[in-house]
Short mmCIF file of C-alpha atoms in Angstrom, two decimals:
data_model
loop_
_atom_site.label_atom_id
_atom_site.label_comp_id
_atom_site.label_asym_id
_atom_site.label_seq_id
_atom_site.Cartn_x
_atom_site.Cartn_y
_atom_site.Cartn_z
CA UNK A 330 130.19 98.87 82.27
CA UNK A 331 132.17 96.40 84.77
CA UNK A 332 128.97 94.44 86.03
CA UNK A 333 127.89 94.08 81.77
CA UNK A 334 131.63 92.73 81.17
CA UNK A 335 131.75 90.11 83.73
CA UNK A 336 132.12 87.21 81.70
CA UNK A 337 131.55 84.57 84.13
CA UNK A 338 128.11 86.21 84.82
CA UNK A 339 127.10 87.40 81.46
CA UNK A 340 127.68 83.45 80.19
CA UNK A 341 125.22 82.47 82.92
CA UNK A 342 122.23 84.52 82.53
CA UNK A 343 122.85 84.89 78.67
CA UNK A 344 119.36 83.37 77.33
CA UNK A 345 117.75 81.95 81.01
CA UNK A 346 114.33 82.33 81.87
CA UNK A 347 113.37 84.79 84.74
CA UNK A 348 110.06 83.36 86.28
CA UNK A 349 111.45 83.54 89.85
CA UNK A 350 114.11 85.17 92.60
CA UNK A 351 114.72 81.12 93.60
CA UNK A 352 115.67 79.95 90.27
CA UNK A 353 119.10 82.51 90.51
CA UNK A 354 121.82 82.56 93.13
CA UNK A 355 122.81 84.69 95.41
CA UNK A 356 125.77 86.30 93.42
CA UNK A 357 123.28 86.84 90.33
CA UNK A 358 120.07 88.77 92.31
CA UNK A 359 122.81 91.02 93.39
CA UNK A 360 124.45 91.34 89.52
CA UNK A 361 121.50 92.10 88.14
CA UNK A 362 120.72 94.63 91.33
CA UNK A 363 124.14 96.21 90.71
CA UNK A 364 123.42 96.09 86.92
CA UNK A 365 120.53 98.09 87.20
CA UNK A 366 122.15 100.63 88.88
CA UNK A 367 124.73 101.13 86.77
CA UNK A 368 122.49 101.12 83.96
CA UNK A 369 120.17 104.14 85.89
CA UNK A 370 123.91 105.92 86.19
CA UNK A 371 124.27 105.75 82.30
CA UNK A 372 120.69 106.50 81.21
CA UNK A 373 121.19 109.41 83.93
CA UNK A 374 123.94 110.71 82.60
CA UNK A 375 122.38 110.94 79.07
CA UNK A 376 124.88 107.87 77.74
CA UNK A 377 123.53 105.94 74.89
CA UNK A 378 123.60 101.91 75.45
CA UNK A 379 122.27 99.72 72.94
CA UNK A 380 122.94 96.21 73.76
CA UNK A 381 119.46 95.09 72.62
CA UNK A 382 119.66 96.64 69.45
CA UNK A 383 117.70 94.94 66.51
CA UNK A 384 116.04 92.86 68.94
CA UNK A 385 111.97 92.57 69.64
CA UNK A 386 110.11 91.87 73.18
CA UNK A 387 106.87 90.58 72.76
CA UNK A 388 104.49 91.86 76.14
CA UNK A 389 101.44 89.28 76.82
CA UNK A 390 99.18 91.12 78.89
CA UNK A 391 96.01 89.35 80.79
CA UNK A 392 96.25 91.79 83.55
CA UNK A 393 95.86 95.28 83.26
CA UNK A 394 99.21 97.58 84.06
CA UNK A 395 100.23 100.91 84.45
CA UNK A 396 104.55 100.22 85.23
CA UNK A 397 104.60 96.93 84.30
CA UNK A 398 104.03 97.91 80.51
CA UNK A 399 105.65 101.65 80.62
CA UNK A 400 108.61 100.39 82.39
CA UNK A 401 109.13 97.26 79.96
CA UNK A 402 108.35 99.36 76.86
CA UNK A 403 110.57 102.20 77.42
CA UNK A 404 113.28 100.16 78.81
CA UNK A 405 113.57 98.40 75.43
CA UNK A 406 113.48 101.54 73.35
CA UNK A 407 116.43 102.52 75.71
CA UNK A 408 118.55 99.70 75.49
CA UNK A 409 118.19 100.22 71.68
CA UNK A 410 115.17 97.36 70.92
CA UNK A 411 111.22 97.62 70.53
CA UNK A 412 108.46 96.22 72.56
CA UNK A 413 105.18 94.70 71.05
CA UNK A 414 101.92 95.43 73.32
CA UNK A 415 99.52 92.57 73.12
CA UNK A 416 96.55 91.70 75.07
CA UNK A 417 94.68 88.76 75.36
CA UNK A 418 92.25 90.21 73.17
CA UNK A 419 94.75 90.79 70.31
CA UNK A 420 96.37 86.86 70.26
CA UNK A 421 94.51 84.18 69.67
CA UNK A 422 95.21 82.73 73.24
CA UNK A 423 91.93 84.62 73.52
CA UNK A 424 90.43 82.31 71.48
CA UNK A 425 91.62 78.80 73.11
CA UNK A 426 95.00 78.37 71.14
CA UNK A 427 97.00 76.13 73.66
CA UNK A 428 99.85 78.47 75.29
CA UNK A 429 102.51 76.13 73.36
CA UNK A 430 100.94 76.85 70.71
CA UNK A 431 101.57 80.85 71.34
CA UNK A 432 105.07 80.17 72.99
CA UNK A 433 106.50 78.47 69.84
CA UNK A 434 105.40 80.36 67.12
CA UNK A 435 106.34 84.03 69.08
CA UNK A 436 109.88 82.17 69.40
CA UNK A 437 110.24 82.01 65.91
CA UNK A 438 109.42 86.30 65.65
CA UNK A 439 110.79 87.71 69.04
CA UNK A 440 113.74 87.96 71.10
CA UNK A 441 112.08 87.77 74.55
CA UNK A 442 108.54 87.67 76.14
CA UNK A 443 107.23 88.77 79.03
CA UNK A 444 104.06 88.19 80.29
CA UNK A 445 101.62 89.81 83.00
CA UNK A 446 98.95 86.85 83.86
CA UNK A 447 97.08 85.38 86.64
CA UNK A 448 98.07 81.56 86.84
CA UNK A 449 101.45 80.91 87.18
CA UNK A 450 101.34 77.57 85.41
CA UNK A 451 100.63 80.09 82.35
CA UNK A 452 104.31 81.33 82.79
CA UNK A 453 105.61 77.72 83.32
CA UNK A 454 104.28 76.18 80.00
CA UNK A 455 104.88 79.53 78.36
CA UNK A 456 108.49 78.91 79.23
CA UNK A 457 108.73 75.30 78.86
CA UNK A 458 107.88 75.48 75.38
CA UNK A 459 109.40 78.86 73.62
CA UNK A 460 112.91 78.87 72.83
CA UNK A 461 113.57 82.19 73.80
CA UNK A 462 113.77 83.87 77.16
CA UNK A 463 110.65 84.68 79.41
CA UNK A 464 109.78 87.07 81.76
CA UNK A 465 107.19 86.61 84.55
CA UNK A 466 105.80 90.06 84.63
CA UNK A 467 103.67 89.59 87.42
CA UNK A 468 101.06 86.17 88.36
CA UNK A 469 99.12 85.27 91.08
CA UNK A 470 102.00 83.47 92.94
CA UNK A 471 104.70 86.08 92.24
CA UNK A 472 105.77 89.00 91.27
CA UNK A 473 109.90 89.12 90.69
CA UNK A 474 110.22 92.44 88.68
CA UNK A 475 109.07 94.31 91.72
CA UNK A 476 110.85 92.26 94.34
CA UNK A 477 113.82 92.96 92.34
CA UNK A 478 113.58 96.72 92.25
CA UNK A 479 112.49 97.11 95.42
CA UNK A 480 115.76 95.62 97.09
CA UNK A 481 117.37 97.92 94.51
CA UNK A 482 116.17 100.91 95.86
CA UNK A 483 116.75 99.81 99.19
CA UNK A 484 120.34 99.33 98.43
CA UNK A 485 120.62 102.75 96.84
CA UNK A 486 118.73 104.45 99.78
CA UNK A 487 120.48 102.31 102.56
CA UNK A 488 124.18 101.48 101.19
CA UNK A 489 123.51 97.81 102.04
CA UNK A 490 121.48 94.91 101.87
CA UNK A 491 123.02 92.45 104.31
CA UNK A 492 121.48 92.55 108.16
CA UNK A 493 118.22 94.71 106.92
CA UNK A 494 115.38 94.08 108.91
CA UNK A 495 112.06 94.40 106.15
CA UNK A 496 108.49 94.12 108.14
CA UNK A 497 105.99 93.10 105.56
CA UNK A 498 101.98 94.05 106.85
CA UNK A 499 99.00 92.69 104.92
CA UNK A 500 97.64 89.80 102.31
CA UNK A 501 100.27 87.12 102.19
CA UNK A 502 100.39 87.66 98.42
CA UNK A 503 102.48 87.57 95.27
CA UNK A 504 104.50 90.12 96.64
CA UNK A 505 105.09 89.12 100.04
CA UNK A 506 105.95 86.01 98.42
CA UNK A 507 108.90 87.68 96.10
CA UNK A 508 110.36 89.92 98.83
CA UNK A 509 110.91 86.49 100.89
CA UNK A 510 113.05 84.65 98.62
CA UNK A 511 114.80 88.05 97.48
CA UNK A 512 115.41 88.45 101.42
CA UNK A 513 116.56 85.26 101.45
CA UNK A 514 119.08 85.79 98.53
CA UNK A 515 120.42 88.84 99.52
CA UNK A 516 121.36 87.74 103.40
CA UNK A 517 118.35 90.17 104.96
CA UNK A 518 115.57 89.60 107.39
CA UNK A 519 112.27 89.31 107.03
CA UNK A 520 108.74 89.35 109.13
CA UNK A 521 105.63 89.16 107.59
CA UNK A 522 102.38 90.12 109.97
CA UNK A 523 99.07 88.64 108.11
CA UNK A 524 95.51 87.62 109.85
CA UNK A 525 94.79 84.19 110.10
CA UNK A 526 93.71 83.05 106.69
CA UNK A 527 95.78 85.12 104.44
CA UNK A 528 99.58 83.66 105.11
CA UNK A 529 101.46 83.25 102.33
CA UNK A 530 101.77 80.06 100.94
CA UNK A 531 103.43 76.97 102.86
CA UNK A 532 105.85 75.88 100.02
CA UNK A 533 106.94 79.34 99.22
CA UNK A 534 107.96 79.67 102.99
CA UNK A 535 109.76 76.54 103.44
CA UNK A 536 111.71 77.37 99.96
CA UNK A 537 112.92 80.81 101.29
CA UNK A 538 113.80 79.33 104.74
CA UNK A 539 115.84 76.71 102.49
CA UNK A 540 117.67 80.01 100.79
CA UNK A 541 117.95 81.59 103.76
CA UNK A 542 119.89 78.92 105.58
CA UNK A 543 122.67 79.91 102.97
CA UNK A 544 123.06 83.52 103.52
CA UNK A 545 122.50 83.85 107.50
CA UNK A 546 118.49 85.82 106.60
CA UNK A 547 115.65 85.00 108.98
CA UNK A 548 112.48 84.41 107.97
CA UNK A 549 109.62 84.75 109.94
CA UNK A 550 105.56 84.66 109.75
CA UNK A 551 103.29 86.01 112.68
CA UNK A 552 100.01 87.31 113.43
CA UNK A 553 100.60 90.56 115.35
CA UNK A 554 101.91 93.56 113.41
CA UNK A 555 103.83 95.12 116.19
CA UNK A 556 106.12 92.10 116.44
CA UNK A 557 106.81 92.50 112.69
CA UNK A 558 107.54 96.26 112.43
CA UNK A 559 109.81 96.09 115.94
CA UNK A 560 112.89 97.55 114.76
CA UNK A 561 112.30 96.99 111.18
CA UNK A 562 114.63 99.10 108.67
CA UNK A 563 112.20 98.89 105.69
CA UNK A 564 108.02 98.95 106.03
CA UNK A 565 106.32 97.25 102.75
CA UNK A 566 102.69 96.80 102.62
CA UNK A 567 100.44 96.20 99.37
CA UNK A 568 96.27 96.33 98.83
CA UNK A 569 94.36 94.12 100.56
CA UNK A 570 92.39 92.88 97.71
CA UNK A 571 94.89 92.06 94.85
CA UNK A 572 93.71 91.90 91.10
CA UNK A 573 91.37 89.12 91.11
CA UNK A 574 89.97 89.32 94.67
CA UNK A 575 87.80 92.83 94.35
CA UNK A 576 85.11 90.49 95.37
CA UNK A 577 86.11 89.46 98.47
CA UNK A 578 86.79 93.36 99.16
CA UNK A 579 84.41 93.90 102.02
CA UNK A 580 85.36 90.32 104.10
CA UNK A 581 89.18 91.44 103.72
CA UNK A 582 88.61 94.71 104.65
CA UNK A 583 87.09 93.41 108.22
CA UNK A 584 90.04 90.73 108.43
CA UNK A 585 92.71 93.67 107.49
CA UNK A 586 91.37 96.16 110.17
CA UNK A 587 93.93 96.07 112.58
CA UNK A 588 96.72 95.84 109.76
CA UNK A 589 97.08 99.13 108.42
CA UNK A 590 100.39 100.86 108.21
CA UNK A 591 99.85 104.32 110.05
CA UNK A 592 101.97 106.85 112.17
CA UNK A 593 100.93 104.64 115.53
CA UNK A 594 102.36 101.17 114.26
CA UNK A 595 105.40 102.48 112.45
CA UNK A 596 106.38 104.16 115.83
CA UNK A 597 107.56 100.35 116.65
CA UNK A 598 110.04 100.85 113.29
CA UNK A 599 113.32 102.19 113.42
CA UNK A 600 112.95 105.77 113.32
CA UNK A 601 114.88 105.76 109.92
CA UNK A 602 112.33 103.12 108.42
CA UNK A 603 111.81 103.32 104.75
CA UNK A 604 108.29 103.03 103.51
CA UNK A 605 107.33 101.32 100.57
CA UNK A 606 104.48 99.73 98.61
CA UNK A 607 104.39 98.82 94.69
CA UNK A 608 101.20 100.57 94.00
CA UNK A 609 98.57 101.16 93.17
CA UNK A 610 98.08 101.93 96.51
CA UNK A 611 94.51 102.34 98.50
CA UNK A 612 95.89 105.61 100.95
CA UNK A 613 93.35 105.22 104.16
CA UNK A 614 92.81 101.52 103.81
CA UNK A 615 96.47 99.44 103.77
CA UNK A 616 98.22 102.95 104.84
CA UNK A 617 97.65 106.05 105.96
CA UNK A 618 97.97 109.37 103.91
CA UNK A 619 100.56 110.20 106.43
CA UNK A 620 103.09 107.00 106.08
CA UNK A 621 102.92 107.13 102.17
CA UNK A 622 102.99 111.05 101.51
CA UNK A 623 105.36 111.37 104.78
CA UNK A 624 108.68 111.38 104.97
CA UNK A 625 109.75 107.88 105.24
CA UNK A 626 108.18 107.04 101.38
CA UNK A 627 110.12 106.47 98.75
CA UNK A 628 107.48 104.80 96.62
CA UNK A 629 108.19 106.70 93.16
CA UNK A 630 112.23 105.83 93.76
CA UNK A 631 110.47 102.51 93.76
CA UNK A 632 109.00 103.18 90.92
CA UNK A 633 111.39 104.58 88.83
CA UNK A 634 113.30 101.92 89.36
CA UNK A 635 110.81 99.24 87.75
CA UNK A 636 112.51 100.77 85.00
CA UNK A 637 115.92 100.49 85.28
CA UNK A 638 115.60 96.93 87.41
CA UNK A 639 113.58 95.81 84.27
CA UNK A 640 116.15 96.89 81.63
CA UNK A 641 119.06 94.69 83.68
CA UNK A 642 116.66 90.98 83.46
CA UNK A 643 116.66 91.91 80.02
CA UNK A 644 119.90 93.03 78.90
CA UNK A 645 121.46 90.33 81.08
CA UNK A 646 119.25 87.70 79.49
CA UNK A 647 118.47 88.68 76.20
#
């Protein structure tokens, strides 16, 4: 397990938060990328690793989840540890006990927490006030599981990260906002195509341009979805209504029209383009049946490797 047994590394994740793709360096989005693949190669290979056993994640869950909670729950039963489920409904957080509150009394039965939530300031005090690591499992500003697993199984589909063109199409989102600074990280390009209105957000742009000034990535936001795709080694899209917008669904469907990944626009990709989206997917509104059931996909590599991706934040940090 070389990546496991790098000291220098395994001292400097060993009980961080992961909330976000900017708070780590270069050199440790790629450990725990290359951790996570050697940890699919082991659980593959039917090899028993146990680094978490005897310990307990506790899963906070305000948004609903199909791979967020599967992939966290196995993936602590497989690195030898146990995940607790626990909805708003079943803490008293549902009940107006302040998130400090929560954060410092879990730290005293858990190892870990990871939480699925709306506002990211929920992570941020959640964090700020437990003693014990936390995991943003998805908010409305981010989403660095998936970004994380994603580049993953770019890497193990392309052999490299460095120089990849990804076009991004859609809602300048959580996820958009992820795959930026994880470009910008990992030294690979980046064009997002969103209609006026739905960019993502200003600071998250200037902090991945920041990033990417250190590892030679571009970074770049436009209106036309041709210019994105042009050449573009990797094709991402995601719903046009997130969880939490279904009722602007009708307005963003008019503003999305001319945004949907189909056989026309990814013409304009490389002709070895890798689709992906994180799912759930909407197939005949964001993308075509054709583009996610064609060829190109390789959204259930994706995610699989929530999994596996999942399993390095936590070994590495718990």
């Amino acid at each position: 397990m070389t990546n496991l047994l790098t000291e220098e590394m395994a001292v400097s994740l060993k009980g961080r938060d992961f909330i976000g793709l900017a708070d780590y360096s270069p050199a440790e989005v790629r450990y725990l990328i290359d951790l996570a693949i050697d940890l699919k190669r082991k659980q593959k290979a039917g090899e028993v690793f146990h680094p978490l056993k005897g310990k307990t994640l506790g899963m906070i869950f305000e948004k609903s989840s199909t791979r967020t909670r599967v992939s966290f729950e196995v993936g602590m039963y497989q690195l030898g540890g146990h995940a607790l489920f626990l909805s708003r409904n079943d803490l008293q957080i549902g009940r107006g006990e302040p998130i400090s509150d929560t954060a410092q009394v879990m730290s005293r039965y858990v190892d870990g927490i990871m939480i699925r939530t709306f506002a990211h300031r929920t992570v941020i005090e959640l964090a700020r006030a437990a003693t014990i690591p936390v995991i943003n499992g998805l908010t409305d500003l981010s989403h660095p599981c998936q970004a994380l697993c994603d580049y993953q199984t770019v890497l193990e589909h392309k052999g490299r990260l460095e120089g990849l063109k990804v076009a991004y199409i859609g809602d300048g989102n959580n996820m958009v906002h992820s795959l930026m600074m994880g470009a910008a990280k990992l030294g690979m390009h980046i064009s997002v195509a969103t209609p006026e209105g739905y960019e993502p957000d200003a600071e998250i742009i200037r902090q991945a341009k920041e990033n990417a000034a250190e590892t030679g990535s571009r970074i770049v936001v436009c209106r036309d979805p041709k210019e994105a795709i042009a050449d573009a080694d990797v094709v991402y899209t995601d719903v046009w209504a997130s969880m939490g917008f279904e009722a602007e669904q009708k307005e963003r469907e008019l503003a999305f029209a001319n945004f949907q990944v189909n056989e026309e626009l990814a013409r304009y990709a490389k002709s070895d383009y890798l689709f992906m989206h994180c799912l759930p997917a909407h197939r005949g509104e964001e993308v075509s049946e054709g583009v996610i059931d064609g060829k190109h996909s390789i959204i259930f590599d994706q995610a699989e490797n929530r999994l596996h991706a999942q399993k390095a934040i936590m070994a590495a940090i718990m």
